[in-house]
């Protein structure tokens, strides 16, 4: 399986007609996305993601508050576990992933 495969339409032909298979995933996490092979890396099965994002611009005080909340309730620690599995380059030092799977 690869991203190419994940993007293919799937139909089942029956005696009563054709059925289209439509599936969804409810995660936004990039780690669940399928990939095509390349540069010596094999294809990875997964989702065909509909890529979108939302950005909030906050002042320094709110930014620090969000970081503190994330650390206190364990989001930051959970993100660190995910980063050991797959790494993604941070968009900038002022970018902070909050409540992201």
PDB file of N, CA and C in Angstrom:
ATOM      1  N   UNK A   1       0.850  -1.190   0.000  1.00  0.00           N
ATOM      2  CA  UNK A   1       0.000   0.000   0.000  1.00  0.00           C
ATOM      3  C   UNK A   1       0.888   1.244   0.000  1.00  0.00           C
ATOM      4  N   UNK A   2       0.386   2.287  -0.634  1.00  0.00           N
ATOM      5  CA  UNK A   2       1.112   3.547  -0.724  1.00  0.00           C
ATOM      6  C   UNK A   2       0.096   4.683  -0.798  1.00  0.00           C
ATOM      7  N   UNK A   3       0.586   5.903  -0.855  1.00  0.00           N
ATOM      8  CA  UNK A   3      -0.300   7.046  -1.031  1.00  0.00           C
ATOM      9  C   UNK A   3      -1.045   6.932  -2.356  1.00  0.00           C
ATOM     10  N   UNK A   4      -0.351   6.462  -3.387  1.00  0.00           N
ATOM     11  CA  UNK A   4      -0.994   6.254  -4.691  1.00  0.00           C
ATOM     12  C   UNK A   4      -2.181   5.294  -4.554  1.00  0.00           C
ATOM     13  N   UNK A   5      -1.978   4.203  -3.828  1.00  0.00           N
ATOM     14  CA  UNK A   5      -3.055   3.225  -3.618  1.00  0.00           C
ATOM     15  C   UNK A   5      -4.186   3.815  -2.776  1.00  0.00           C
ATOM     16  N   UNK A   6      -3.827   4.581  -1.748  1.00  0.00           N
ATOM     17  CA  UNK A   6      -4.841   5.161  -0.861  1.00  0.00           C
ATOM     18  C   UNK A   6      -5.738   6.146  -1.604  1.00  0.00           C
ATOM     19  N   UNK A   7      -5.227   6.737  -2.680  1.00  0.00           N
ATOM     20  CA  UNK A   7      -6.009   7.716  -3.444  1.00  0.00           C
ATOM     21  C   UNK A   7      -6.906   7.082  -4.508  1.00  0.00           C
ATOM     22  N   UNK A   8      -6.736   5.806  -4.758  1.00  0.00           N
ATOM     23  CA  UNK A   8      -7.526   5.140  -5.802  1.00  0.00           C
ATOM     24  C   UNK A   8      -8.981   4.968  -5.363  1.00  0.00           C
ATOM     25  N   UNK A   9      -9.919   5.155  -6.294  1.00  0.00           N
ATOM     26  CA  UNK A   9     -11.314   4.839  -5.964  1.00  0.00           C
ATOM     27  C   UNK A   9     -11.484   3.324  -5.865  1.00  0.00           C
ATOM     28  N   UNK A  10     -12.396   2.903  -5.012  1.00  0.00           N
ATOM     29  CA  UNK A  10     -12.652   1.473  -4.839  1.00  0.00           C
ATOM     30  C   UNK A  10     -14.140   1.215  -5.034  1.00  0.00           C
ATOM     31  N   UNK A  11     -14.453   0.242  -5.863  1.00  0.00           N
ATOM     32  CA  UNK A  11     -15.835  -0.146  -6.138  1.00  0.00           C
ATOM     33  C   UNK A  11     -15.958  -1.654  -5.998  1.00  0.00           C
ATOM     34  N   UNK A  12     -17.120  -2.089  -5.584  1.00  0.00           N
ATOM     35  CA  UNK A  12     -17.439  -3.516  -5.546  1.00  0.00           C
ATOM     36  C   UNK A  12     -18.638  -3.731  -6.452  1.00  0.00           C
ATOM     37  N   UNK A  13     -18.468  -4.593  -7.428  1.00  0.00           N
ATOM     38  CA  UNK A  13     -19.569  -4.930  -8.331  1.00  0.00           C
ATOM     39  C   UNK A  13     -20.304  -6.145  -7.779  1.00  0.00           C
ATOM     40  N   UNK A  14     -21.613  -6.003  -7.616  1.00  0.00           N
ATOM     41  CA  UNK A  14     -22.450  -7.101  -7.125  1.00  0.00           C
ATOM     42  C   UNK A  14     -23.540  -7.380  -8.152  1.00  0.00           C
ATOM     43  N   UNK A  15     -24.288  -8.429  -7.918  1.00  0.00           N
ATOM     44  CA  UNK A  15     -25.400  -8.762  -8.817  1.00  0.00           C
ATOM     45  C   UNK A  15     -26.454  -7.658  -8.817  1.00  0.00           C
ATOM     46  N   UNK A  16     -26.537  -6.911  -7.725  1.00  0.00           N
ATOM     47  CA  UNK A  16     -27.541  -5.843  -7.613  1.00  0.00           C
ATOM     48  C   UNK A  16     -27.014  -4.472  -8.026  1.00  0.00           C
ATOM     49  N   UNK A  17     -25.748  -4.373  -8.360  1.00  0.00           N
ATOM     50  CA  UNK A  17     -25.206  -3.087  -8.776  1.00  0.00           C
ATOM     51  C   UNK A  17     -23.818  -2.844  -8.211  1.00  0.00           C
ATOM     52  N   UNK A  18     -23.324  -1.666  -8.471  1.00  0.00           N
ATOM     53  CA  UNK A  18     -21.977  -1.283  -8.052  1.00  0.00           C
ATOM     54  C   UNK A  18     -22.052  -0.493  -6.751  1.00  0.00           C
ATOM     55  N   UNK A  19     -21.125  -0.788  -5.843  1.00  0.00           N
ATOM     56  CA  UNK A  19     -21.046  -0.099  -4.556  1.00  0.00           C
ATOM     57  C   UNK A  19     -19.721   0.648  -4.504  1.00  0.00           C
ATOM     58  N   UNK A  20     -19.776   1.927  -4.168  1.00  0.00           N
ATOM     59  CA  UNK A  20     -18.558   2.714  -3.966  1.00  0.00           C
ATOM     60  C   UNK A  20     -18.150   2.606  -2.501  1.00  0.00           C
ATOM     61  N   UNK A  21     -16.878   2.374  -2.268  1.00  0.00           N
ATOM     62  CA  UNK A  21     -16.360   2.298  -0.904  1.00  0.00           C
ATOM     63  C   UNK A  21     -15.787   3.669  -0.553  1.00  0.00           C
ATOM     64  N   UNK A  22     -16.362   4.283   0.466  1.00  0.00           N
ATOM     65  CA  UNK A  22     -15.914   5.598   0.924  1.00  0.00           C
ATOM     66  C   UNK A  22     -15.567   5.475   2.400  1.00  0.00           C
ATOM     67  N   UNK A  23     -14.358   5.840   2.755  1.00  0.00           N
ATOM     68  CA  UNK A  23     -13.934   5.767   4.148  1.00  0.00           C
ATOM     69  C   UNK A  23     -13.376   7.107   4.580  1.00  0.00           C
ATOM     70  N   UNK A  24     -13.364   7.324   5.879  1.00  0.00           N
ATOM     71  CA  UNK A  24     -12.779   8.547   6.417  1.00  0.00           C
ATOM     72  C   UNK A  24     -11.934   8.203   7.633  1.00  0.00           C
ATOM     73  N   UNK A  25     -11.032   9.072   7.959  1.00  0.00           N
ATOM     74  CA  UNK A  25     -10.265   8.996   9.196  1.00  0.00           C
ATOM     75  C   UNK A  25     -10.459  10.310   9.931  1.00  0.00           C
ATOM     76  N   UNK A  26     -10.526  10.254  11.232  1.00  0.00           N
ATOM     77  CA  UNK A  26     -10.825  11.470  11.987  1.00  0.00           C
ATOM     78  C   UNK A  26      -9.594  12.102  12.623  1.00  0.00           C
ATOM     79  N   UNK A  27      -8.423  11.664  12.250  1.00  0.00           N
ATOM     80  CA  UNK A  27      -7.216  12.251  12.804  1.00  0.00           C
ATOM     81  C   UNK A  27      -6.671  13.316  11.862  1.00  0.00           C
ATOM     82  N   UNK A  28      -6.004  14.299  12.424  1.00  0.00           N
ATOM     83  CA  UNK A  28      -5.324  15.299  11.612  1.00  0.00           C
ATOM     84  C   UNK A  28      -3.827  15.037  11.573  1.00  0.00           C
ATOM     85  N   UNK A  29      -3.398  14.046  12.275  1.00  0.00           N
ATOM     86  CA  UNK A  29      -1.971  13.828  12.419  1.00  0.00           C
ATOM     87  C   UNK A  29      -1.320  13.385  11.118  1.00  0.00           C
ATOM     88  N   UNK A  30      -0.191  14.003  10.810  1.00  0.00           N
ATOM     89  CA  UNK A  30       0.566  13.654   9.611  1.00  0.00           C
ATOM     90  C   UNK A  30       1.151  12.255   9.702  1.00  0.00           C
ATOM     91  N   UNK A  31       1.304  11.733  10.918  1.00  0.00           N
ATOM     92  CA  UNK A  31       1.944  10.426  11.060  1.00  0.00           C
ATOM     93  C   UNK A  31       1.077   9.290  10.540  1.00  0.00           C
ATOM     94  N   UNK A  32      -0.202   9.551  10.285  1.00  0.00           N
ATOM     95  CA  UNK A  32      -1.091   8.515   9.770  1.00  0.00           C
ATOM     96  C   UNK A  32      -1.230   8.580   8.251  1.00  0.00           C
ATOM     97  N   UNK A  33      -0.548   9.502   7.601  1.00  0.00           N
ATOM     98  CA  UNK A  33      -0.651   9.661   6.154  1.00  0.00           C
ATOM     99  C   UNK A  33       0.165   8.585   5.436  1.00  0.00           C
ATOM    100  N   UNK A  34      -0.395   8.078   4.362  1.00  0.00           N
ATOM    101  CA  UNK A  34       0.341   7.140   3.513  1.00  0.00           C
ATOM    102  C   UNK A  34       1.437   7.909   2.777  1.00  0.00           C
ATOM    103  N   UNK A  35       2.432   7.177   2.296  1.00  0.00           N
ATOM    104  CA  UNK A  35       3.471   7.823   1.493  1.00  0.00           C
ATOM    105  C   UNK A  35       3.840   6.917   0.329  1.00  0.00           C
ATOM    106  N   UNK A  36       4.347   7.533  -0.709  1.00  0.00           N
ATOM    107  CA  UNK A  36       4.862   6.794  -1.856  1.00  0.00           C
ATOM    108  C   UNK A  36       6.320   6.446  -1.596  1.00  0.00           C
ATOM    109  N   UNK A  37       6.846   5.416  -2.245  1.00  0.00           N
ATOM    110  CA  UNK A  37       8.254   5.085  -2.060  1.00  0.00           C
ATOM    111  C   UNK A  37       9.146   6.126  -2.724  1.00  0.00           C
ATOM    112  N   UNK A  38      10.342   6.247  -2.210  1.00  0.00           N
ATOM    113  CA  UNK A  38      11.306   7.150  -2.835  1.00  0.00           C
ATOM    114  C   UNK A  38      12.554   7.298  -2.000  1.00  0.00           C
ATOM    115  N   UNK A  39      13.666   7.579  -2.645  1.00  0.00           N
ATOM    116  CA  UNK A  39      14.954   7.785  -1.983  1.00  0.00           C
ATOM    117  C   UNK A  39      15.321   6.630  -1.059  1.00  0.00           C
ATOM    118  N   UNK A  40      15.044   5.410  -1.490  1.00  0.00           N
ATOM    119  CA  UNK A  40      15.402   4.245  -0.700  1.00  0.00           C
ATOM    120  C   UNK A  40      14.446   3.924   0.434  1.00  0.00           C
ATOM    121  N   UNK A  41      13.360   4.677   0.554  1.00  0.00           N
ATOM    122  CA  UNK A  41      12.377   4.452   1.614  1.00  0.00           C
ATOM    123  C   UNK A  41      11.179   3.741   1.000  1.00  0.00           C
ATOM    124  N   UNK A  42      10.719   2.647   1.616  1.00  0.00           N
ATOM    125  CA  UNK A  42       9.567   1.940   1.050  1.00  0.00           C
ATOM    126  C   UNK A  42       8.275   2.734   1.218  1.00  0.00           C
ATOM    127  N   UNK A  43       7.275   2.379   0.446  1.00  0.00           N
ATOM    128  CA  UNK A  43       5.951   2.997   0.585  1.00  0.00           C
ATOM    129  C   UNK A  43       5.417   2.703   1.980  1.00  0.00           C
ATOM    130  N   UNK A  44       4.588   3.604   2.476  1.00  0.00           N
ATOM    131  CA  UNK A  44       3.986   3.417   3.794  1.00  0.00           C
ATOM    132  C   UNK A  44       2.474   3.437   3.650  1.00  0.00           C
ATOM    133  N   UNK A  45       1.782   2.405   4.160  1.00  0.00           N
ATOM    134  CA  UNK A  45       0.318   2.426   4.110  1.00  0.00           C
ATOM    135  C   UNK A  45      -0.229   3.471   5.066  1.00  0.00           C
ATOM    136  N   UNK A  46      -1.403   3.946   4.781  1.00  0.00           N
ATOM    137  CA  UNK A  46      -2.034   4.921   5.663  1.00  0.00           C
ATOM    138  C   UNK A  46      -3.161   5.645   4.967  1.00  0.00           C
ATOM    139  N   UNK A  47      -3.482   6.806   5.501  1.00  0.00           N
ATOM    140  CA  UNK A  47      -4.587   7.614   4.994  1.00  0.00           C
ATOM    141  C   UNK A  47      -4.180   8.441   3.788  1.00  0.00           C
ATOM    142  N   UNK A  48      -5.149   8.779   2.956  1.00  0.00           N
ATOM    143  CA  UNK A  48      -4.988   9.779   1.909  1.00  0.00           C
ATOM    144  C   UNK A  48      -5.504  11.077   2.527  1.00  0.00           C
ATOM    145  N   UNK A  49      -4.616  11.897   3.053  1.00  0.00           N
ATOM    146  CA  UNK A  49      -5.078  13.037   3.849  1.00  0.00           C
ATOM    147  C   UNK A  49      -5.624  14.188   3.008  1.00  0.00           C
ATOM    148  N   UNK A  50      -6.652  14.807   3.519  1.00  0.00           N
ATOM    149  CA  UNK A  50      -7.108  16.089   3.014  1.00  0.00           C
ATOM    150  C   UNK A  50      -6.361  17.108   3.861  1.00  0.00           C
ATOM    151  N   UNK A  51      -5.371  17.722   3.295  1.00  0.00           N
ATOM    152  CA  UNK A  51      -4.472  18.576   4.083  1.00  0.00           C
ATOM    153  C   UNK A  51      -5.088  19.952   4.304  1.00  0.00           C
ATOM    154  N   UNK A  52      -5.158  20.327   5.556  1.00  0.00           N
ATOM    155  CA  UNK A  52      -5.652  21.640   5.929  1.00  0.00           C
ATOM    156  C   UNK A  52      -5.050  21.997   7.282  1.00  0.00           C
ATOM    157  N   UNK A  53      -5.072  23.232   7.608  1.00  0.00           N
ATOM    158  CA  UNK A  53      -4.574  23.652   8.919  1.00  0.00           C
ATOM    159  C   UNK A  53      -5.278  24.930   9.338  1.00  0.00           C
ATOM    160  N   UNK A  54      -5.182  25.210  10.596  1.00  0.00           N
ATOM    161  CA  UNK A  54      -5.742  26.437  11.149  1.00  0.00           C
ATOM    162  C   UNK A  54      -4.645  27.087  11.981  1.00  0.00           C
ATOM    163  N   UNK A  55      -4.493  28.376  11.845  1.00  0.00           N
ATOM    164  CA  UNK A  55      -3.475  29.109  12.577  1.00  0.00           C
ATOM    165  C   UNK A  55      -4.130  30.174  13.436  1.00  0.00           C
ATOM    166  N   UNK A  56      -3.698  30.240  14.675  1.00  0.00           N
ATOM    167  CA  UNK A  56      -4.153  31.293  15.581  1.00  0.00           C
ATOM    168  C   UNK A  56      -2.953  32.166  15.915  1.00  0.00           C
ATOM    169  N   UNK A  57      -3.130  33.458  15.868  1.00  0.00           N
ATOM    170  CA  UNK A  57      -2.080  34.394  16.247  1.00  0.00           C
ATOM    171  C   UNK A  57      -2.449  34.950  17.617  1.00  0.00           C
ATOM    172  N   UNK A  58      -1.558  34.734  18.585  1.00  0.00           N
ATOM    173  CA  UNK A  58      -1.809  35.203  19.949  1.00  0.00           C
ATOM    174  C   UNK A  58      -0.633  36.052  20.413  1.00  0.00           C
ATOM    175  N   UNK A  59      -0.875  36.847  21.444  1.00  0.00           N
ATOM    176  CA  UNK A  59       0.215  37.659  21.986  1.00  0.00           C
ATOM    177  C   UNK A  59       1.138  36.776  22.833  1.00  0.00           C
ATOM    178  N   UNK A  60       2.273  37.341  23.250  1.00  0.00           N
ATOM    179  CA  UNK A  60       3.275  36.573  23.993  1.00  0.00           C
ATOM    180  C   UNK A  60       2.711  35.967  25.272  1.00  0.00           C
ATOM    181  N   UNK A  61       1.879  36.703  25.977  1.00  0.00           N
ATOM    182  CA  UNK A  61       1.318  36.217  27.242  1.00  0.00           C
ATOM    183  C   UNK A  61       0.444  34.974  27.003  1.00  0.00           C
ATOM    184  N   UNK A  62      -0.422  35.024  26.011  1.00  0.00           N
ATOM    185  CA  UNK A  62      -1.264  33.870  25.707  1.00  0.00           C
ATOM    186  C   UNK A  62      -0.438  32.687  25.190  1.00  0.00           C
ATOM    187  N   UNK A  63       0.588  32.985  24.394  1.00  0.00           N
ATOM    188  CA  UNK A  63       1.469  31.935  23.874  1.00  0.00           C
ATOM    189  C   UNK A  63       2.123  31.178  25.026  1.00  0.00           C
ATOM    190  N   UNK A  64       2.657  31.924  25.996  1.00  0.00           N
ATOM    191  CA  UNK A  64       3.289  31.297  27.162  1.00  0.00           C
ATOM    192  C   UNK A  64       2.268  30.531  27.995  1.00  0.00           C
ATOM    193  N   UNK A  65       1.045  31.054  28.101  1.00  0.00           N
ATOM    194  CA  UNK A  65      -0.005  30.358  28.850  1.00  0.00           C
ATOM    195  C   UNK A  65      -0.342  29.023  28.185  1.00  0.00           C
ATOM    196  N   UNK A  66      -0.451  29.007  26.865  1.00  0.00           N
ATOM    197  CA  UNK A  66      -0.736  27.761  26.148  1.00  0.00           C
ATOM    198  C   UNK A  66       0.386  26.739  26.340  1.00  0.00           C
ATOM    199  N   UNK A  67       1.624  27.203  26.286  1.00  0.00           N
ATOM    200  CA  UNK A  67       2.749  26.297  26.520  1.00  0.00           C
ATOM    201  C   UNK A  67       2.692  25.720  27.931  1.00  0.00           C
ATOM    202  N   UNK A  68       2.372  26.555  28.909  1.00  0.00           N
ATOM    203  CA  UNK A  68       2.280  26.094  30.293  1.00  0.00           C
ATOM    204  C   UNK A  68       1.171  25.070  30.481  1.00  0.00           C
ATOM    205  N   UNK A  69       0.012  25.335  29.901  1.00  0.00           N
ATOM    206  CA  UNK A  69      -1.109  24.386  29.981  1.00  0.00           C
ATOM    207  C   UNK A  69      -0.707  23.054  29.352  1.00  0.00           C
ATOM    208  N   UNK A  70      -0.081  23.118  28.196  1.00  0.00           N
ATOM    209  CA  UNK A  70       0.346  21.912  27.491  1.00  0.00           C
ATOM    210  C   UNK A  70       1.293  21.081  28.351  1.00  0.00           C
ATOM    211  N   UNK A  71       2.214  21.742  29.030  1.00  0.00           N
ATOM    212  CA  UNK A  71       3.161  21.027  29.886  1.00  0.00           C
ATOM    213  C   UNK A  71       2.463  20.433  31.108  1.00  0.00           C
ATOM    214  N   UNK A  72       1.550  21.180  31.720  1.00  0.00           N
ATOM    215  CA  UNK A  72       0.883  20.709  32.941  1.00  0.00           C
ATOM    216  C   UNK A  72      -0.054  19.533  32.701  1.00  0.00           C
ATOM    217  N   UNK A  73      -0.733  19.500  31.567  1.00  0.00           N
ATOM    218  CA  UNK A  73      -1.695  18.415  31.348  1.00  0.00           C
ATOM    219  C   UNK A  73      -1.139  17.282  30.481  1.00  0.00           C
ATOM    220  N   UNK A  74       0.127  17.366  30.113  1.00  0.00           N
ATOM    221  CA  UNK A  74       0.787  16.246  29.450  1.00  0.00           C
ATOM    222  C   UNK A  74       0.814  16.257  27.937  1.00  0.00           C
ATOM    223  N   UNK A  75       0.297  17.308  27.318  1.00  0.00           N
ATOM    224  CA  UNK A  75       0.307  17.350  25.853  1.00  0.00           C
ATOM    225  C   UNK A  75       1.737  17.419  25.332  1.00  0.00           C
ATOM    226  N   UNK A  76       2.559  18.267  25.952  1.00  0.00           N
ATOM    227  CA  UNK A  76       3.941  18.429  25.500  1.00  0.00           C
ATOM    228  C   UNK A  76       4.697  17.105  25.587  1.00  0.00           C
ATOM    229  N   UNK A  77       4.511  16.364  26.687  1.00  0.00           N
ATOM    230  CA  UNK A  77       5.192  15.076  26.848  1.00  0.00           C
ATOM    231  C   UNK A  77       4.722  14.082  25.789  1.00  0.00           C
ATOM    232  N   UNK A  78       3.435  14.077  25.513  1.00  0.00           N
ATOM    233  CA  UNK A  78       2.889  13.187  24.492  1.00  0.00           C
ATOM    234  C   UNK A  78       3.464  13.521  23.121  1.00  0.00           C
ATOM    235  N   UNK A  79       3.596  14.801  22.832  1.00  0.00           N
ATOM    236  CA  UNK A  79       4.172  15.215  21.547  1.00  0.00           C
ATOM    237  C   UNK A  79       5.617  14.733  21.427  1.00  0.00           C
ATOM    238  N   UNK A  80       6.362  14.759  22.540  1.00  0.00           N
ATOM    239  CA  UNK A  80       7.752  14.306  22.513  1.00  0.00           C
ATOM    240  C   UNK A  80       7.831  12.822  22.184  1.00  0.00           C
ATOM    241  N   UNK A  81       6.891  12.025  22.694  1.00  0.00           N
ATOM    242  CA  UNK A  81       6.854  10.599  22.369  1.00  0.00           C
ATOM    243  C   UNK A  81       6.644  10.428  20.865  1.00  0.00           C
ATOM    244  N   UNK A  82       5.695  11.165  20.305  1.00  0.00           N
ATOM    245  CA  UNK A  82       5.441  11.095  18.867  1.00  0.00           C
ATOM    246  C   UNK A  82       6.643  11.512  18.044  1.00  0.00           C
ATOM    247  N   UNK A  83       7.383  12.497  18.521  1.00  0.00           N
ATOM    248  CA  UNK A  83       8.558  12.972  17.785  1.00  0.00           C
ATOM    249  C   UNK A  83       9.670  11.930  17.741  1.00  0.00           C
ATOM    250  N   UNK A  84       9.681  10.999  18.706  1.00  0.00           N
ATOM    251  CA  UNK A  84      10.685   9.932  18.670  1.00  0.00           C
ATOM    252  C   UNK A  84      10.352   8.919  17.583  1.00  0.00           C
ATOM    253  N   UNK A  85       9.072   8.842  17.222  1.00  0.00           N
ATOM    254  CA  UNK A  85       8.643   7.908  16.184  1.00  0.00           C
ATOM    255  C   UNK A  85       8.866   8.518  14.808  1.00  0.00           C
ATOM    256  N   UNK A  86       8.400   9.742  14.613  1.00  0.00           N
ATOM    257  CA  UNK A  86       8.590  10.464  13.359  1.00  0.00           C
ATOM    258  C   UNK A  86       8.873  11.912  13.695  1.00  0.00           C
ATOM    259  N   UNK A  87       9.763  12.507  12.950  1.00  0.00           N
ATOM    260  CA  UNK A  87      10.117  13.895  13.239  1.00  0.00           C
ATOM    261  C   UNK A  87       9.637  14.810  12.128  1.00  0.00           C
ATOM    262  N   UNK A  88       9.271  16.000  12.533  1.00  0.00           N
ATOM    263  CA  UNK A  88       8.838  17.030  11.608  1.00  0.00           C
ATOM    264  C   UNK A  88       9.543  18.317  11.983  1.00  0.00           C
ATOM    265  N   UNK A  89      10.038  19.013  11.002  1.00  0.00           N
ATOM    266  CA  UNK A  89      10.730  20.266  11.246  1.00  0.00           C
ATOM    267  C   UNK A  89       9.725  21.313  11.720  1.00  0.00           C
ATOM    268  N   UNK A  90      10.063  22.006  12.803  1.00  0.00           N
ATOM    269  CA  UNK A  90       9.204  23.062  13.323  1.00  0.00           C
ATOM    270  C   UNK A  90       9.134  24.198  12.315  1.00  0.00           C
ATOM    271  N   UNK A  91       7.960  24.799  12.202  1.00  0.00           N
ATOM    272  CA  UNK A  91       7.774  25.884  11.242  1.00  0.00           C
ATOM    273  C   UNK A  91       8.598  27.110  11.617  1.00  0.00           C
ATOM    274  N   UNK A  92       8.739  27.376  12.913  1.00  0.00           N
ATOM    275  CA  UNK A  92       9.586  28.461  13.405  1.00  0.00           C
ATOM    276  C   UNK A  92       9.653  28.341  14.915  1.00  0.00           C
ATOM    277  N   UNK A  93      10.517  29.119  15.536  1.00  0.00           N
ATOM    278  CA  UNK A  93      10.612  29.063  17.001  1.00  0.00           C
ATOM    279  C   UNK A  93       9.355  29.612  17.666  1.00  0.00           C
ATOM    280  N   UNK A  94       8.560  30.379  16.941  1.00  0.00           N
ATOM    281  CA  UNK A  94       7.322  30.931  17.482  1.00  0.00           C
ATOM    282  C   UNK A  94       6.105  30.061  17.171  1.00  0.00           C
ATOM    283  N   UNK A  95       6.336  28.916  16.559  1.00  0.00           N
ATOM    284  CA  UNK A  95       5.247  27.996  16.212  1.00  0.00           C
ATOM    285  C   UNK A  95       5.130  26.958  17.316  1.00  0.00           C
ATOM    286  N   UNK A  96       3.901  26.671  17.736  1.00  0.00           N
ATOM    287  CA  UNK A  96       3.688  25.713  18.814  1.00  0.00           C
ATOM    288  C   UNK A  96       2.493  24.845  18.477  1.00  0.00           C
ATOM    289  N   UNK A  97       2.681  23.532  18.452  1.00  0.00           N
ATOM    290  CA  UNK A  97       1.587  22.596  18.202  1.00  0.00           C
ATOM    291  C   UNK A  97       0.838  22.397  19.507  1.00  0.00           C
ATOM    292  N   UNK A  98      -0.426  22.746  19.527  1.00  0.00           N
ATOM    293  CA  UNK A  98      -1.239  22.619  20.735  1.00  0.00           C
ATOM    294  C   UNK A  98      -2.463  21.788  20.416  1.00  0.00           C
ATOM    295  N   UNK A  99      -2.690  20.735  21.197  1.00  0.00           N
ATOM    296  CA  UNK A  99      -3.826  19.834  21.011  1.00  0.00           C
ATOM    297  C   UNK A  99      -3.825  19.193  19.628  1.00  0.00           C
ATOM    298  N   UNK A 100      -2.668  18.745  19.207  1.00  0.00           N
ATOM    299  CA  UNK A 100      -2.538  18.040  17.939  1.00  0.00           C
ATOM    300  C   UNK A 100      -2.167  16.602  18.232  1.00  0.00           C
ATOM    301  N   UNK A 101      -2.822  15.685  17.552  1.00  0.00           N
ATOM    302  CA  UNK A 101      -2.506  14.269  17.749  1.00  0.00           C
ATOM    303  C   UNK A 101      -1.128  13.994  17.210  1.00  0.00           C
TER     304      UNK A 101
END
